[in-house]
Amino acid sequence: MEDAKAAEQHTLVIGMSTSPGRGLLPALRTRLATLCPSARPVLRQVGWADPSAGLADGSSDVAFVWLPLPDGDRYRYEVVAREPRLVALPHDHASAARAAADPDGAVDFADLLDEPFLALPPEAGPLRDHWLALDARGGRAPRIGGVVASAEETHEAVANGQGVVLLAAGNAPIVVRDEVIAVPVRGISPSRLAVAAREDDDRPAVLAYLAAAKIGAR
């Protein structure tokens, strides 16, 4: 019983909505072992409706999250990746042809304004707005072609022509396959992936994981 309690005390639950990839998990695990050897990291998958990946309700101790976070002042974070946003679309989409003819292989966001977009669940709040690029629409409301809650749903919805979707460059491999492609988009800001924790959580393992993220921040 005492051994079980001790193990629970040292367990660090790491929330994520999809695998962060980019070599982040093994790199942070190695750094954590040096900074806080007693910590036992455990991964936890959280649905896309919770942009805090379990931080908000306390089911995760730290989490990989996309910024901006709802109630951002509740959290501290370290940005671990800054990447351009791409648009995923069917290979025979008109914008794919435009990108192929463009010297940069890109499309202008202005040319996508009338397209139906796939959106995160409404509960995602400002993160939903970010992936719809509301700040680059000049006040025009987006056309919502569907709501997606997983990478697989996103791939299928794009492949079926329900809409296009913005995604971080590093996440392209989880959506782009078969007849779905992704091309760069001009006119929108980059995405930011962060490791976050609750602002008032000062446990050594939590602070060590944030420190490990800061060491490798890019």
Short mmCIF file of C-alpha atoms in Angstrom, two decimals, residues 23-34 64 80 195 208-210 212-214 216:
data_model
loop_
_atom_site.label_atom_id
_atom_site.label_comp_id
_atom_site.label_asym_id
_atom_site.label_seq_id
_atom_site.Cartn_x
_atom_site.Cartn_y
_atom_site.Cartn_z
CA GLY A 23 11.03 14.17 -31.03
CA LEU A 24 9.66 16.07 -28.03
CA LEU A 25 8.49 13.22 -25.81
CA PRO A 26 11.75 11.25 -25.70
CA ALA A 27 13.82 14.45 -25.36
CA LEU A 28 11.76 15.73 -22.43
CA ARG A 29 11.68 12.31 -20.80
CA THR A 30 15.48 12.21 -20.83
CA ARG A 31 15.80 15.72 -19.41
CA LEU A 32 13.16 15.01 -16.76
CA ALA A 33 15.09 11.94 -15.59
CA THR A 34 18.07 14.21 -14.92
CA PHE A 64 1.17 19.74 -24.61
CA VAL A 80 8.47 24.23 -27.73
CA VAL A 195 4.17 22.62 -22.59
CA ALA A 208 11.12 20.09 -13.70
CA TYR A 209 9.05 19.23 -16.78
CA LEU A 210 8.60 22.91 -17.60
CA ALA A 212 13.00 20.45 -19.46
CA ALA A 213 10.74 22.07 -22.05
CA LYS A 214 12.52 25.40 -21.71
CA GLY A 216 14.74 22.54 -25.72
#
